[in-house]
PDB file of C-alpha atoms in Angstrom:
ATOM      1  CA  GLN C   1     105.471  49.068   1.421  1.00 53.00           C
ATOM      2  CA  LYS C   2     102.156  47.532   2.378  1.00 59.00           C
ATOM      3  CA  GLU C   3     101.950  43.800   1.848  1.00 87.00           C
ATOM      4  CA  VAL C   4      98.684  43.877  -0.077  1.00 91.00           C
ATOM      5  CA  GLU C   5      97.607  46.971  -1.977  1.00 92.00           C
ATOM      6  CA  GLN C   6      94.379  47.915  -3.708  1.00 92.00           C
ATOM      7  CA  ASN C   7      92.984  51.113  -5.169  1.00 84.00           C
ATOM      8  CA  SER C   8      90.596  52.433  -2.538  1.00 77.00           C
ATOM      9  CA  GLY C   9      88.172  53.808  -5.101  1.00 81.00           C
ATOM     10  CA  PRO C  10      85.399  54.517  -5.279  1.00 90.00           C
ATOM     11  CA  LEU C  11      85.218  52.844  -8.640  1.00 95.00           C
ATOM     12  CA  SER C  12      82.031  53.767 -10.447  1.00 96.00           C
ATOM     13  CA  VAL C  13      80.745  51.823 -13.451  1.00 96.00           C
ATOM     14  CA  PRO C  14      77.396  51.894 -15.255  1.00 97.00           C
ATOM     15  CA  GLU C  15      75.048  48.952 -14.985  1.00 97.00           C
ATOM     16  CA  GLY C  16      75.938  46.252 -17.490  1.00 97.00           C
ATOM     17  CA  ALA C  17      79.588  47.297 -17.787  1.00 97.00           C
ATOM     18  CA  ILE C  18      82.686  45.348 -16.753  1.00 97.00           C
ATOM     19  CA  ALA C  19      84.202  46.294 -13.411  1.00 96.00           C
ATOM     20  CA  SER C  20      87.919  45.619 -13.010  1.00 96.00           C
ATOM     21  CA  LEU C  21      89.443  45.412  -9.552  1.00 97.00           C
ATOM     22  CA  ASN C  22      93.161  45.106  -8.982  1.00 96.00           C
ATOM     23  CA  CYS C  23      95.414  43.927  -6.188  1.00 96.00           C
ATOM     24  CA  THR C  24      99.190  43.667  -5.804  1.00 95.00           C
ATOM     25  CA  TYR C  25     101.108  41.845  -3.101  1.00 94.00           C
ATOM     26  CA  SER C  26     104.694  41.965  -1.929  1.00 91.00           C
ATOM     27  CA  ASP C  27     105.522  38.453  -0.699  1.00 87.00           C
ATOM     28  CA  ARG C  28     106.642  36.188  -3.564  1.00 86.00           C
ATOM     29  CA  GLY C  29     106.036  33.140  -1.379  1.00 83.00           C
ATOM     30  CA  SER C  30     102.290  33.791  -1.193  1.00 85.00           C
ATOM     31  CA  GLN C  31     100.260  30.693  -1.929  1.00 83.00           C
ATOM     32  CA  SER C  32      96.560  31.464  -1.906  1.00 89.00           C
ATOM     33  CA  PHE C  33      94.552  34.440  -3.103  1.00 93.00           C
ATOM     34  CA  PHE C  34      90.982  35.380  -2.373  1.00 94.00           C
ATOM     35  CA  TRP C  35      88.431  38.001  -3.289  1.00 96.00           C
ATOM     36  CA  TYR C  36      85.770  38.852  -0.711  1.00 96.00           C
ATOM     37  CA  ARG C  37      82.770  41.114  -1.039  1.00 97.00           C
ATOM     38  CA  GLN C  38      81.640  43.145   1.945  1.00 96.00           C
ATOM     39  CA  TYR C  39      78.441  45.115   2.138  1.00 95.00           C
ATOM     40  CA  SER C  40      78.360  48.011   4.569  1.00 90.00           C
ATOM     41  CA  GLY C  41      78.025  46.763   8.148  1.00 87.00           C
ATOM     42  CA  LYS C  42      78.181  43.114   7.108  1.00 93.00           C
ATOM     43  CA  SER C  43      80.842  40.431   7.250  1.00 95.00           C
ATOM     44  CA  PRO C  44      83.034  39.575   4.255  1.00 95.00           C
ATOM     45  CA  GLU C  45      81.798  36.795   1.989  1.00 94.00           C
ATOM     46  CA  LEU C  46      83.966  34.856  -0.454  1.00 93.00           C
ATOM     47  CA  ILE C  47      83.593  35.612  -4.152  1.00 94.00           C
ATOM     48  CA  MET C  48      86.528  33.747  -5.638  1.00 93.00           C
ATOM     49  CA  SER C  49      89.656  31.887  -4.647  1.00 92.00           C
ATOM     50  CA  ILE C  50      92.623  31.286  -6.951  1.00 94.00           C
ATOM     51  CA  TYR C  51      95.779  29.328  -6.330  1.00 91.00           C
ATOM     52  CA  SER C  52      97.611  29.051  -9.673  1.00 91.00           C
ATOM     53  CA  ASN C  53      98.540  31.388 -12.497  1.00 94.00           C
ATOM     54  CA  GLY C  54      95.897  32.145 -15.082  1.00 95.00           C
ATOM     55  CA  ASP C  55      92.191  32.817 -15.103  1.00 96.00           C
ATOM     56  CA  LYS C  56      89.395  31.284 -13.080  1.00 96.00           C
ATOM     57  CA  GLU C  57      85.806  31.952 -14.017  1.00 96.00           C
ATOM     58  CA  ASP C  58      82.654  31.564 -11.942  1.00 95.00           C
ATOM     59  CA  GLY C  59      79.505  32.999 -13.449  1.00 96.00           C
ATOM     60  CA  ARG C  60      79.950  36.734 -13.959  1.00 97.00           C
ATOM     61  CA  PHE C  61      83.211  36.751 -12.011  1.00 97.00           C
ATOM     62  CA  THR C  62      86.716  36.061 -13.314  1.00 97.00           C
ATOM     63  CA  ALA C  63      89.809  36.064 -11.146  1.00 97.00           C
ATOM     64  CA  GLN C  64      93.221  36.444 -12.763  1.00 97.00           C
ATOM     65  CA  LEU C  65      96.536  35.640 -11.097  1.00 96.00           C
ATOM     66  CA  ASN C  66     100.023  36.504 -12.278  1.00 96.00           C
ATOM     67  CA  LYS C  67     102.565  35.399  -9.687  1.00 93.00           C
ATOM     68  CA  ALA C  68     105.531  36.732 -11.677  1.00 94.00           C
ATOM     69  CA  SER C  69     104.026  40.224 -11.535  1.00 94.00           C
ATOM     70  CA  GLN C  70     102.591  39.646  -8.047  1.00 95.00           C
ATOM     71  CA  TYR C  71      99.218  40.735  -9.276  1.00 94.00           C
ATOM     72  CA  VAL C  72      95.696  39.418  -8.864  1.00 97.00           C
ATOM     73  CA  SER C  73      92.561  40.916 -10.351  1.00 97.00           C
ATOM     74  CA  LEU C  74      88.800  40.428 -10.315  1.00 97.00           C
ATOM     75  CA  LEU C  75      86.581  41.159 -13.290  1.00 97.00           C
ATOM     76  CA  ILE C  76      82.841  41.488 -12.853  1.00 97.00           C
ATOM     77  CA  ARG C  77      80.917  41.248 -16.094  1.00 98.00           C
ATOM     78  CA  ASP C  78      77.426  42.662 -16.599  1.00 97.00           C
ATOM     79  CA  SER C  79      77.728  44.640 -13.368  1.00 97.00           C
ATOM     80  CA  GLN C  80      74.527  45.046 -11.365  1.00 97.00           C
ATOM     81  CA  PRO C  81      73.607  47.630  -8.721  1.00 96.00           C
ATOM     82  CA  SER C  82      73.611  44.753  -6.224  1.00 96.00           C
ATOM     83  CA  ASP C  83      77.354  44.385  -6.887  1.00 97.00           C
ATOM     84  CA  SER C  84      77.894  47.746  -5.196  1.00 97.00           C
ATOM     85  CA  ALA C  85      80.072  46.890  -2.197  1.00 96.00           C
ATOM     86  CA  THR C  86      83.643  46.928  -0.986  1.00 95.00           C
ATOM     87  CA  TYR C  87      85.842  44.225  -2.509  1.00 96.00           C
ATOM     88  CA  LEU C  88      88.657  42.884  -0.381  1.00 95.00           C
ATOM     89  CA  CYS C  89      91.719  41.129  -1.745  1.00 95.00           C
ATOM     90  CA  ALA C  90      93.225  38.620   0.709  1.00 92.00           C
ATOM     91  CA  VAL C  91      96.542  36.828   0.453  1.00 91.00           C
ATOM     92  CA  ASN C  92      97.791  33.881   2.458  1.00 85.00           C
ATOM     93  CA  ILE C  93     101.293  35.202   3.039  1.00 75.00           C
ATOM     94  CA  ARG C  94     102.800  32.109   4.564  1.00 66.00           C
ATOM     95  CA  TYR C  95     101.018  28.841   3.949  1.00 59.00           C
ATOM     96  CA  GLY C  96      99.139  27.649   6.977  1.00 58.00           C
ATOM     97  CA  GLN C  97      99.729  30.888   8.777  1.00 66.00           C
ATOM     98  CA  ASN C  98      98.493  34.374   8.575  1.00 72.00           C
ATOM     99  CA  PHE C  99      96.325  36.139   6.063  1.00 80.00           C
ATOM    100  CA  VAL C 100      96.752  39.727   4.958  1.00 87.00           C
ATOM    101  CA  PHE C 101      93.892  41.728   3.556  1.00 91.00           C
ATOM    102  CA  GLY C 102      94.134  44.731   1.314  1.00 92.00           C
ATOM    103  CA  PRO C 103      92.310  47.917   2.321  1.00 91.00           C
ATOM    104  CA  GLY C 104      89.479  47.175  -0.113  1.00 93.00           C
ATOM    105  CA  THR C 105      88.083  48.872  -3.207  1.00 95.00           C
ATOM    106  CA  ARG C 106      84.650  50.418  -3.021  1.00 94.00           C
ATOM    107  CA  LEU C 107      82.624  49.659  -6.157  1.00 96.00           C
ATOM    108  CA  SER C 108      79.532  51.597  -7.119  1.00 96.00           C
ATOM    109  CA  VAL C 109      77.392  50.317  -9.988  1.00 96.00           C
ATOM    110  CA  LEU C 110      75.146  53.061 -11.285  1.00 95.00           C
ATOM    111  CA  PRO C 111      71.662  52.146 -12.633  1.00 92.00           C
TER     112      PRO C 111
ATOM    113  CA  GLU E   1      73.247  25.455   9.169  1.00 87.00           C
ATOM    114  CA  ALA E   2      77.017  25.855   8.875  1.00 84.00           C
ATOM    115  CA  GLN E   3      78.011  29.060  10.585  1.00 94.00           C
ATOM    116  CA  VAL E   4      80.365  31.072  12.729  1.00 97.00           C
ATOM    117  CA  THR E   5      78.712  32.806  15.661  1.00 97.00           C
ATOM    118  CA  GLN E   6      80.023  35.650  17.772  1.00 98.00           C
ATOM    119  CA  ASN E   7      78.760  37.141  21.006  1.00 97.00           C
ATOM    120  CA  PRO E   8      78.046  39.802  21.887  1.00 97.00           C
ATOM    121  CA  ARG E   9      77.262  41.586  18.631  1.00 97.00           C
ATOM    122  CA  TYR E  10      77.522  45.004  20.231  1.00 97.00           C
ATOM    123  CA  LEU E  11      79.376  46.019  23.365  1.00 97.00           C
ATOM    124  CA  ILE E  12      80.061  49.336  25.034  1.00 97.00           C
ATOM    125  CA  THR E  13      82.474  49.197  27.945  1.00 96.00           C
ATOM    126  CA  VAL E  14      84.907  51.341  29.891  1.00 96.00           C
ATOM    127  CA  THR E  15      88.676  51.447  29.926  1.00 97.00           C
ATOM    128  CA  GLY E  16      90.259  48.673  31.962  1.00 96.00           C
ATOM    129  CA  LYS E  17      87.229  46.423  32.377  1.00 96.00           C
ATOM    130  CA  LYS E  18      88.139  42.932  31.209  1.00 97.00           C
ATOM    131  CA  LEU E  19      85.946  41.468  28.507  1.00 97.00           C
ATOM    132  CA  THR E  20      85.653  38.349  26.380  1.00 98.00           C
ATOM    133  CA  VAL E  21      84.170  38.045  22.914  1.00 98.00           C
ATOM    134  CA  THR E  22      83.167  34.490  22.136  1.00 98.00           C
ATOM    135  CA  CYS E  23      83.459  32.773  18.766  1.00 98.00           C
ATOM    136  CA  SER E  24      82.099  29.372  17.869  1.00 98.00           C
ATOM    137  CA  GLN E  25      81.947  27.403  14.613  1.00 97.00           C
ATOM    138  CA  ASN E  26      80.006  24.237  13.817  1.00 96.00           C
ATOM    139  CA  MET E  27      81.946  23.175  10.708  1.00 94.00           C
ATOM    140  CA  ASN E  28      84.683  21.192  12.460  1.00 94.00           C
ATOM    141  CA  HIS E  29      87.279  23.614  11.083  1.00 93.00           C
ATOM    142  CA  GLU E  30      90.838  23.382  12.304  1.00 92.00           C
ATOM    143  CA  TYR E  31      91.801  26.985  11.523  1.00 91.00           C
ATOM    144  CA  MET E  32      90.265  29.949  13.350  1.00 94.00           C
ATOM    145  CA  SER E  33      91.253  33.579  13.345  1.00 94.00           C
ATOM    146  CA  TRP E  34      90.380  36.983  14.779  1.00 97.00           C
ATOM    147  CA  TYR E  35      90.451  40.247  12.840  1.00 96.00           C
ATOM    148  CA  ARG E  36      89.728  43.840  13.586  1.00 97.00           C
ATOM    149  CA  GLN E  37      88.454  46.246  10.950  1.00 95.00           C
ATOM    150  CA  ASP E  38      89.021  49.966  11.130  1.00 93.00           C
ATOM    151  CA  PRO E  39      88.171  52.659   8.565  1.00 87.00           C
ATOM    152  CA  GLY E  40      91.018  53.164   6.126  1.00 80.00           C
ATOM    153  CA  LEU E  41      93.020  50.262   7.572  1.00 82.00           C
ATOM    154  CA  GLY E  42      91.003  47.307   6.367  1.00 84.00           C
ATOM    155  CA  LEU E  43      90.966  43.929   8.082  1.00 91.00           C
ATOM    156  CA  ARG E  44      93.975  43.190  10.240  1.00 92.00           C
ATOM    157  CA  GLN E  45      94.676  39.804  11.760  1.00 92.00           C
ATOM    158  CA  ILE E  46      95.006  39.734  15.554  1.00 96.00           C
ATOM    159  CA  TYR E  47      95.583  36.053  16.358  1.00 95.00           C
ATOM    160  CA  TYR E  48      95.046  32.757  14.624  1.00 92.00           C
ATOM    161  CA  SER E  49      94.933  29.124  15.601  1.00 93.00           C
ATOM    162  CA  MET E  50      95.746  26.138  13.451  1.00 89.00           C
ATOM    163  CA  ASN E  51      94.266  23.629  15.894  1.00 90.00           C
ATOM    164  CA  VAL E  52      93.454  22.975  19.540  1.00 94.00           C
ATOM    165  CA  GLU E  53      96.110  24.421  21.848  1.00 94.00           C
ATOM    166  CA  VAL E  54      97.971  25.936  18.858  1.00 91.00           C
ATOM    167  CA  THR E  55      97.773  29.723  18.599  1.00 94.00           C
ATOM    168  CA  ASP E  56      99.992  32.379  17.087  1.00 92.00           C
ATOM    169  CA  LYS E  57     100.154  36.126  16.717  1.00 92.00           C
ATOM    170  CA  GLY E  58      98.891  37.937  13.669  1.00 89.00           C
ATOM    171  CA  ASP E  59      99.820  41.460  12.720  1.00 88.00           C
ATOM    172  CA  VAL E  60      98.223  43.358  15.632  1.00 94.00           C
ATOM    173  CA  PRO E  61      98.236  41.130  18.749  1.00 96.00           C
ATOM    174  CA  GLU E  62      99.088  43.766  21.379  1.00 97.00           C
ATOM    175  CA  GLY E  63      96.424  44.062  24.072  1.00 97.00           C
ATOM    176  CA  TYR E  64      94.658  40.820  23.137  1.00 98.00           C
ATOM    177  CA  LYS E  65      94.748  37.215  24.299  1.00 98.00           C
ATOM    178  CA  VAL E  66      93.178  34.094  22.860  1.00 98.00           C
ATOM    179  CA  SER E  67      92.780  30.461  23.819  1.00 96.00           C
ATOM    180  CA  ARG E  68      91.814  27.338  21.901  1.00 97.00           C
ATOM    181  CA  LYS E  69      90.821  24.646  24.358  1.00 97.00           C
ATOM    182  CA  GLU E  70      88.159  23.151  22.120  1.00 96.00           C
ATOM    183  CA  LYS E  71      88.090  22.888  18.353  1.00 96.00           C
ATOM    184  CA  ARG E  72      84.842  24.799  17.950  1.00 97.00           C
ATOM    185  CA  ASN E  73      85.589  27.781  20.230  1.00 98.00           C
ATOM    186  CA  PHE E  74      88.131  30.574  19.953  1.00 98.00           C
ATOM    187  CA  PRO E  75      87.436  33.389  22.434  1.00 98.00           C
ATOM    188  CA  LEU E  76      89.122  36.785  22.206  1.00 98.00           C
ATOM    189  CA  ILE E  77      90.070  38.309  25.553  1.00 98.00           C
ATOM    190  CA  LEU E  78      90.811  41.944  26.253  1.00 97.00           C
ATOM    191  CA  GLU E  79      92.366  42.021  29.716  1.00 95.00           C
ATOM    192  CA  SER E  80      92.424  45.808  30.027  1.00 97.00           C
ATOM    193  CA  PRO E  81      90.613  47.416  27.113  1.00 97.00           C
ATOM    194  CA  SER E  82      91.639  50.856  25.941  1.00 97.00           C
ATOM    195  CA  PRO E  83      89.870  53.324  23.615  1.00 97.00           C
ATOM    196  CA  ASN E  84      92.209  52.435  20.734  1.00 96.00           C
ATOM    197  CA  GLN E  85      90.650  48.966  20.761  1.00 98.00           C
ATOM    198  CA  THR E  86      87.327  50.426  19.698  1.00 97.00           C
ATOM    199  CA  SER E  87      86.708  48.586  16.444  1.00 97.00           C
ATOM    200  CA  LEU E  88      84.650  46.054  14.520  1.00 97.00           C
ATOM    201  CA  TYR E  89      85.869  42.528  15.261  1.00 98.00           C
ATOM    202  CA  PHE E  90      85.394  39.463  13.083  1.00 98.00           C
ATOM    203  CA  CYS E  91      86.042  35.836  13.854  1.00 97.00           C
ATOM    204  CA  ALA E  92      86.668  33.474  10.947  1.00 95.00           C
ATOM    205  CA  SER E  93      87.290  29.782  10.424  1.00 94.00           C
ATOM    206  CA  SER E  94      88.481  27.516   7.636  1.00 90.00           C
ATOM    207  CA  ARG E  95      89.171  23.848   7.105  1.00 88.00           C
ATOM    208  CA  GLY E  96      92.687  22.523   7.287  1.00 76.00           C
ATOM    209  CA  THR E  97      95.578  24.390   8.790  1.00 66.00           C
ATOM    210  CA  GLY E  98      95.302  27.485   6.641  1.00 63.00           C
ATOM    211  CA  GLY E  99      95.381  28.643   3.061  1.00 70.00           C
ATOM    212  CA  ASN E 100      91.723  27.891   2.451  1.00 80.00           C
ATOM    213  CA  GLU E 101      88.544  29.928   2.209  1.00 86.00           C
ATOM    214  CA  GLN E 102      87.612  31.574   5.491  1.00 89.00           C
ATOM    215  CA  PHE E 103      84.048  31.826   6.730  1.00 93.00           C
ATOM    216  CA  PHE E 104      83.347  34.933   8.777  1.00 96.00           C
ATOM    217  CA  GLY E 105      81.121  35.521  11.758  1.00 97.00           C
ATOM    218  CA  PRO E 106      78.670  38.447  11.817  1.00 97.00           C
ATOM    219  CA  GLY E 107      81.035  40.776  13.660  1.00 97.00           C
ATOM    220  CA  THR E 108      81.184  42.400  17.089  1.00 98.00           C
ATOM    221  CA  ARG E 109      81.164  46.168  17.332  1.00 97.00           C
ATOM    222  CA  LEU E 110      83.134  47.164  20.413  1.00 97.00           C
ATOM    223  CA  THR E 111      83.286  50.649  21.891  1.00 97.00           C
ATOM    224  CA  VAL E 112      85.702  51.358  24.738  1.00 97.00           C
ATOM    225  CA  LEU E 113      85.040  54.632  26.541  1.00 96.00           C
TER     226      LEU E 113
END
């Protein structure tokens, strides 16, 4: 079983809709969780970080963490064509040590 | 401007010819890391360093070496590159000893013939 899993997509949503991206992880000792956005040919850039159970909102983005279910999600409200990118879920598997990234979900927002 | 820089950005080389990809950050970060990104496999961690002279293996360290003699620099060394090391490489850094947001460099596209 892979340590961090995501649906590879592509996930297509119409402009203005809510995009929902999901991620599951296998290590119950994981401490920190991150969502990165990566445009084709570019480096990943941080969208959200979340460390405790519940929701965290930042503008149009909401991250949700459920450690009991080992599940983290990212909601993008009012999706824009500029949100079209690959979204990477990253988990800090052992605090202070290595990070594991999921394979990424490709999101396409259709005008 | 706070940033992570990598050089070279593009490199084509031949099997067995030693090469070094440099990485430098100007944010005084303790933690630095190298990743490779391959289609369908995502980002995989090669090596990381929690501070000067402290390095450890990530998930795919075979065929790579690193050193951390200064806080700002974290070079990736391929002693004898092979075609299966053709990939897109990213260096990243973060404050503290890990568990925090990582800032990524622009990437180095390496082709080994």
